[in-house]
Amino acid sequence: MAKQIVKLDDAPLNKFHFKMTALTFGGHFTDGYVLGLIGIALTLLTPQFDLSPLWVGLIGTSALIGLFLGSLILGRIADLIGRQKVFSLNFIIIILASFLQFFADNAGELFILRLLLGFGLGGDYSVGHTMLAEILPRKHRGAILGSFSVIWTLGFVLATVVGFSLTHIGPESWRWMLSSATLPAVIIFIMRMGTPESPRWLVNQGRIEEARQIVKKYIGQNVELDDETPVKTKASYADLFSKNMRKRTAFNCIFYLCIIVPYWAIYTFLPSILKALGLHGNFGTDLLLNGVLFIGSILGIFLTIKLSTRAFLNGSFIFLSVSLLLLSLLPTGSALMIITFIGFTLIMSAVCNLTASIPPESFPTSLRSSGVGFATSVSKIGSAIGTFLLPISISKFGIQPSMLALTAVLIIGTIVSLAWAPETKSRSLSDASNTDSDEENSTIIKATREA
């Protein structure tokens, strides 16, 4: 009996889906590991290189600046020449930059290397999420894309363990910490070689037969393309700001920015933040809070499955805004402050899942990698600015005014999310990226709940 023909968006999960998920998550693991180490390394670097607050901020944000550039540039390149090339080759940059950190002799050299490291990782953000969104069935797309936060947090937590474990080596241990990212990067690069091109991108280029062959070989002989209509026009960055796309582009940039800015500003300098809040900061405390981040990322998967996209995003923004406001006003070192900080950490980690699932579902194939890359780049440059300014702000104004400023960022995110967030859950990729339905959110939410 012949198997029933199914569309790509409704295909059952198979080992190819899991392989591509693992390879994409490998990039996120490396990113979490790379960024998680710098806070610990800076405690050794600062006295050794006699770093001023300016240089502490620059080195702390260098990878984020690189992420901004990499997302912007490599995301666009992936729309022009294909996803697979960027997906594989960007890890060459990551490997070289990671390894050469061991030999950095001054703050300037380390800044440049971490800039390059972030550049490669930025490309991975834009193209990794895009490739995965374009092959995953809609039933599992949101949960799997959102799960990146679990792997990212695992890398971040492992960085804390490795960093503190290596500190006993001596003042030069930061070299071993930072260059240790070379090992996972090499493994991921080797495993990504030979991965196929995105069939949706091929269709968009008019290469229909190639797309069909990839779908049948990797996803199933009974699986067909959802849409075989190529888009002949060449999309550009300008199209992200066209009448049909500008609200969607603005929403993705702002919601992403308003989540990531307080996240990075706080957790890059977690030991210093804890001390300023009057909380006891040491390896045990850091590990506990990183454990809460990990638990929060798992909670995010559950909430992605159970709630509509809008309900999850809007509720999280409101909770985070109230929590950070309390942290700004409560007496330092109080028990309520500790509980509030743990709750803030839990939900902040959970909602970060949506930064991976919403952008790839928000843009059409011709602009998907560019749109994801642009939204990511805006969030990263905002994070870099926030992370750079935070130690200076705490030094000049104190911890409470600094936390109030970050609260304002979350309130802006809340307002924009309530007004503009699209509902993408359980929709086909072409339907979710259709901006004509942005005005029908209430109807979509009701249909999603009934489904």
Coordinates of C-alpha atoms in Angstrom, one line a residue, residues 26-360:
G26 CA 26.0 22.9 18.7
G27 CA 26.5 26.4 17.6
H28 CA 24.3 27.7 20.4
F29 CA 26.3 25.6 22.9
T30 CA 29.5 27.2 21.7
D31 CA 28.0 30.6 21.9
G32 CA 26.8 30.1 25.5
Y33 CA 30.2 28.7 26.4
V34 CA 32.2 31.5 24.8
L35 CA 30.1 34.3 26.4
G36 CA 29.8 32.6 29.7
L37 CA 33.6 32.4 30.2
I38 CA 34.3 36.1 29.7
G39 CA 32.9 37.3 33.1
I40 CA 35.2 34.9 35.0
A41 CA 38.2 35.6 32.7
L42 CA 37.8 39.4 33.3
T43 CA 38.3 38.9 37.0
L44 CA 41.8 37.7 36.2
L45 CA 42.4 40.0 33.2
T46 CA 41.5 43.2 34.9
P47 CA 44.5 43.3 37.4
Q48 CA 46.9 41.5 35.0
F49 CA 46.3 44.0 32.1
D50 CA 45.5 46.9 34.5
L51 CA 42.2 47.3 32.7
S52 CA 40.2 50.5 33.1
P53 CA 36.4 50.4 33.3
L54 CA 36.4 51.4 29.6
W55 CA 38.5 48.3 28.6
V56 CA 36.5 46.0 30.9
G57 CA 33.3 47.2 29.1
L58 CA 34.9 46.8 25.6
I59 CA 36.2 43.3 26.2
G60 CA 33.0 42.3 27.9
T61 CA 31.0 43.5 24.9
S62 CA 33.4 42.6 22.1
A63 CA 31.8 39.3 21.2
L64 CA 28.4 41.0 21.2
I65 CA 29.6 43.6 18.8
G66 CA 30.9 40.8 16.6
L67 CA 27.5 39.1 16.8
F68 CA 25.9 42.3 15.6
L69 CA 28.2 42.4 12.5
G70 CA 28.1 38.7 11.8
S71 CA 24.3 38.5 12.0
L72 CA 23.9 41.5 9.8
I73 CA 26.4 40.6 7.1
L74 CA 26.4 36.8 7.1
G75 CA 22.6 36.7 7.4
R76 CA 22.3 38.7 4.2
I77 CA 24.9 36.5 2.4
A78 CA 23.0 33.4 3.4
D79 CA 19.9 34.8 1.6
L80 CA 22.0 35.5 -1.5
I81 CA 24.3 32.4 -1.9
G82 CA 22.5 29.8 0.3
R83 CA 22.2 28.7 3.9
Q84 CA 24.5 25.7 3.8
K85 CA 27.8 27.5 2.9
V86 CA 27.5 30.0 5.8
F87 CA 26.2 27.2 8.1
S88 CA 29.5 25.2 7.5
L89 CA 32.2 27.8 6.9
N90 CA 31.5 30.3 9.6
F91 CA 33.0 27.9 12.1
I92 CA 36.4 28.3 10.6
I93 CA 36.4 31.9 11.9
I94 CA 35.2 30.7 15.3
I95 CA 37.9 28.0 15.5
L96 CA 40.7 30.4 14.6
A97 CA 39.6 33.2 16.9
S98 CA 39.1 30.9 19.8
F99 CA 42.5 29.3 19.5
L100 CA 44.4 32.6 19.1
Q101 CA 43.0 34.0 22.3
F102 CA 45.6 31.9 24.1
F103 CA 48.3 34.1 22.6
A104 CA 46.8 37.5 23.2
D105 CA 49.3 39.9 24.8
N106 CA 47.2 42.9 25.5
A107 CA 43.6 44.1 25.8
G108 CA 43.5 45.3 22.1
E109 CA 44.4 41.9 20.7
L110 CA 41.9 40.2 22.8
F111 CA 39.2 42.7 21.8
I112 CA 39.8 42.0 18.1
L113 CA 39.8 38.2 18.5
R114 CA 36.6 38.2 20.5
L115 CA 35.1 40.6 17.9
L116 CA 36.0 38.0 15.2
L117 CA 34.6 35.2 17.4
G118 CA 31.3 37.0 17.8
F119 CA 31.2 37.6 14.0
G120 CA 31.3 33.9 13.3
L121 CA 28.7 33.2 16.0
G122 CA 26.5 36.0 14.7
G123 CA 26.3 34.3 11.3
D124 CA 25.4 31.1 13.0
Y125 CA 22.5 32.8 14.8
S126 CA 20.9 34.0 11.6
V127 CA 21.5 31.0 9.3
G128 CA 21.1 28.3 12.0
H129 CA 17.7 29.3 13.1
T130 CA 16.7 29.9 9.5
M131 CA 17.8 26.5 8.2
L132 CA 16.1 24.7 11.1
A133 CA 12.8 26.7 10.7
E134 CA 12.8 25.8 6.9
I135 CA 12.9 22.0 7.4
L136 CA 11.0 21.4 10.7
P137 CA 7.3 20.5 10.6
R138 CA 5.0 23.2 12.0
K139 CA 3.8 21.0 14.9
H140 CA 7.2 20.9 16.5
R141 CA 8.9 24.0 15.1
G142 CA 8.2 26.4 18.0
A143 CA 9.2 23.9 20.7
I144 CA 12.4 22.8 18.9
L145 CA 13.5 26.2 17.9
G146 CA 12.8 27.5 21.5
S147 CA 14.8 24.6 22.9
F148 CA 18.1 26.3 21.8
S149 CA 18.0 28.2 25.1
V150 CA 18.5 24.9 27.0
I151 CA 21.6 24.1 25.1
W152 CA 22.9 27.6 25.2
T153 CA 22.4 27.7 28.9
L154 CA 24.1 24.4 29.3
G155 CA 27.1 25.9 27.5
F156 CA 26.9 29.0 29.7
V157 CA 26.7 26.9 32.9
L158 CA 29.6 24.6 31.8
A159 CA 31.6 27.7 31.2
T160 CA 31.1 28.7 34.8
V161 CA 32.3 25.3 36.0
V162 CA 35.3 25.2 33.7
G163 CA 36.2 28.8 34.5
F164 CA 36.2 28.4 38.3
S165 CA 37.9 25.0 37.9
L166 CA 40.8 26.6 36.0
T167 CA 41.3 29.7 38.2
H168 CA 43.6 27.7 40.5
I169 CA 46.2 27.4 37.7
G170 CA 47.2 31.0 38.2
P171 CA 46.8 34.4 36.8
E172 CA 47.4 33.1 33.2
S173 CA 44.5 30.6 33.5
W174 CA 42.2 32.9 31.5
R175 CA 44.2 31.9 28.4
W176 CA 43.1 28.2 28.9
M177 CA 39.6 29.3 29.7
L178 CA 39.0 31.3 26.6
S179 CA 40.9 29.0 24.1
S180 CA 39.1 25.9 25.4
A181 CA 36.2 26.8 23.1
T182 CA 38.3 25.6 20.2
L183 CA 37.5 22.0 21.0
P184 CA 33.7 22.1 20.6
A185 CA 34.0 24.4 17.6
V186 CA 36.3 21.9 15.7
I187 CA 33.8 19.0 16.4
I188 CA 30.8 21.0 15.2
F189 CA 32.7 22.1 12.0
I190 CA 33.6 18.6 11.1
M191 CA 30.0 17.3 11.7
R192 CA 28.5 20.1 9.6
M193 CA 30.5 19.3 6.5
G194 CA 28.2 17.8 3.8
T195 CA 24.9 19.0 5.1
P196 CA 22.3 19.7 2.4
E197 CA 21.0 23.1 1.3
S198 CA 17.6 24.3 2.6
P199 CA 14.9 23.1 0.1
R200 CA 12.8 26.2 0.7
W201 CA 15.8 28.4 -0.3
L202 CA 16.3 26.3 -3.5
V203 CA 12.6 26.7 -4.4
N204 CA 12.9 30.4 -3.9
Q205 CA 15.8 30.4 -6.4
G206 CA 13.8 28.4 -8.9
R207 CA 15.8 25.2 -8.4
I208 CA 12.7 23.1 -7.9
E209 CA 14.1 19.7 -8.8
E210 CA 17.1 20.0 -6.5
A211 CA 14.7 20.9 -3.6
R212 CA 12.5 17.9 -4.4
Q213 CA 15.5 15.5 -4.3
I214 CA 16.7 16.8 -1.0
V215 CA 13.2 16.5 0.5
K216 CA 12.8 12.9 -0.7
K217 CA 16.4 11.9 0.3
Y218 CA 16.5 13.4 3.8
I219 CA 12.8 13.8 4.9
G220 CA 10.9 11.1 3.1
Q221 CA 9.9 9.7 -0.3
N222 CA 6.3 10.5 0.4
V223 CA 7.0 14.2 1.4
E224 CA 6.3 17.0 -1.1
L225 CA 7.3 20.7 -1.0
D226 CA 4.7 23.0 0.5
D227 CA 5.1 25.6 -2.3
E228 CA 6.9 25.2 -5.6
T229 CA 6.4 28.8 -6.7
P230 CA 9.8 30.6 -6.9
V231 CA 10.2 34.3 -6.1
K232 CA 12.0 35.7 -9.0
T233 CA 12.5 39.2 -7.6
K234 CA 15.7 39.9 -5.7
A235 CA 14.8 40.9 -2.1
S236 CA 17.1 43.4 -0.4
Y237 CA 17.4 44.8 3.1
A238 CA 15.2 47.7 2.0
D239 CA 12.3 45.2 1.7
L240 CA 12.5 44.7 5.4
F241 CA 11.2 48.2 5.8
S242 CA 8.6 48.1 3.1
K243 CA 5.0 48.9 3.9
N244 CA 4.1 45.3 4.3
M245 CA 7.1 44.3 6.4
R246 CA 8.1 47.3 8.5
K247 CA 5.9 46.5 11.5
R248 CA 7.0 42.9 11.5
T249 CA 10.7 44.0 11.3
A250 CA 10.3 46.6 14.0
F251 CA 8.5 44.2 16.3
N252 CA 11.2 41.5 16.0
C253 CA 14.0 44.0 16.6
I254 CA 12.4 45.6 19.6
F255 CA 11.1 42.6 21.4
Y256 CA 14.4 40.8 20.9
L257 CA 16.4 43.9 22.0
C258 CA 14.3 44.4 25.1
I259 CA 14.9 40.8 26.3
I260 CA 18.5 40.5 25.5
V261 CA 19.7 43.9 26.8
P262 CA 18.9 43.3 30.5
Y263 CA 19.9 39.6 30.1
W264 CA 23.4 40.4 29.0
A265 CA 23.9 43.5 31.1
I266 CA 23.1 41.6 34.3
Y267 CA 24.5 38.1 33.6
T268 CA 27.8 39.2 32.0
F269 CA 28.7 40.9 35.2
L270 CA 26.8 38.6 37.6
P271 CA 29.4 38.5 40.4
S272 CA 29.6 42.3 40.5
I273 CA 25.8 42.6 40.3
L274 CA 25.3 40.2 43.2
K275 CA 27.8 42.2 45.3
A276 CA 26.1 45.5 44.4
L277 CA 22.7 44.1 45.4
G278 CA 24.1 43.1 48.7
L279 CA 23.9 39.3 47.9
H280 CA 26.6 36.8 48.7
G281 CA 28.4 36.1 45.4
N282 CA 30.8 33.1 45.1
F283 CA 31.1 30.0 43.0
G284 CA 28.1 28.3 44.8
T285 CA 25.9 31.3 44.3
D286 CA 26.9 31.7 40.6
L287 CA 26.3 28.0 40.0
L288 CA 22.9 28.1 41.7
L289 CA 21.7 31.0 39.6
N290 CA 23.1 29.4 36.4
G291 CA 21.2 26.3 37.4
V292 CA 18.1 28.4 37.7
L293 CA 18.8 29.7 34.2
F294 CA 19.0 26.1 32.9
I295 CA 15.7 25.2 34.7
G296 CA 14.1 28.3 33.2
S297 CA 15.1 27.3 29.7
I298 CA 13.4 23.9 30.2
L299 CA 10.4 25.7 31.6
G300 CA 10.4 27.8 28.4
I301 CA 9.9 24.7 26.3
F302 CA 6.9 23.7 28.4
L303 CA 5.4 27.2 28.1
T304 CA 6.0 27.3 24.4
I305 CA 4.0 24.1 24.0
K306 CA 1.2 25.0 26.4
L307 CA 0.7 28.7 25.7
S308 CA 0.1 30.8 22.6
T309 CA 3.1 32.7 21.4
R310 CA 1.5 36.0 22.4
A311 CA 0.4 34.9 25.9
F312 CA 3.9 33.5 26.7
L313 CA 5.7 36.7 25.4
N314 CA 3.3 39.2 26.9
G315 CA 3.0 37.5 30.3
S316 CA 6.8 37.2 30.5
F317 CA 7.4 40.8 29.7
I318 CA 5.0 41.9 32.4
F319 CA 6.5 39.6 35.0
L320 CA 10.1 40.7 34.2
S321 CA 9.2 44.4 34.3
V322 CA 7.6 44.1 37.8
S323 CA 10.4 41.9 39.1
L324 CA 13.2 44.2 38.0
L325 CA 11.3 47.2 39.4
L326 CA 11.2 45.4 42.7
L327 CA 14.9 44.6 42.5
S328 CA 15.5 48.3 41.9
L329 CA 13.5 49.4 45.0
L330 CA 13.9 46.6 47.6
P331 CA 16.5 46.9 50.4
T332 CA 19.7 45.4 49.3
G333 CA 20.4 41.9 50.7
S334 CA 16.9 41.2 51.8
A335 CA 15.3 37.7 51.5
L336 CA 12.6 39.1 49.3
M337 CA 15.3 40.4 46.9
I338 CA 16.8 37.0 46.7
I339 CA 13.5 35.4 45.9
T340 CA 12.7 38.1 43.3
F341 CA 16.1 37.7 41.6
I342 CA 15.6 33.9 41.3
G343 CA 12.1 34.4 39.9
F344 CA 13.5 37.0 37.5
T345 CA 16.2 34.7 36.4
L346 CA 13.8 31.8 35.9
I347 CA 11.4 33.7 33.6
M348 CA 14.1 35.6 31.8
S349 CA 15.7 32.3 30.8
A350 CA 12.3 30.9 29.8
V351 CA 11.3 33.7 27.5
C352 CA 14.7 33.7 25.8
N353 CA 13.4 30.6 24.0
L354 CA 11.1 32.9 21.9
T355 CA 14.0 34.9 20.5
A356 CA 14.9 31.7 18.5
S357 CA 11.4 30.7 17.4
I358 CA 9.6 34.0 16.6
P359 CA 12.0 35.7 14.1
P360 CA 12.4 32.7 11.7

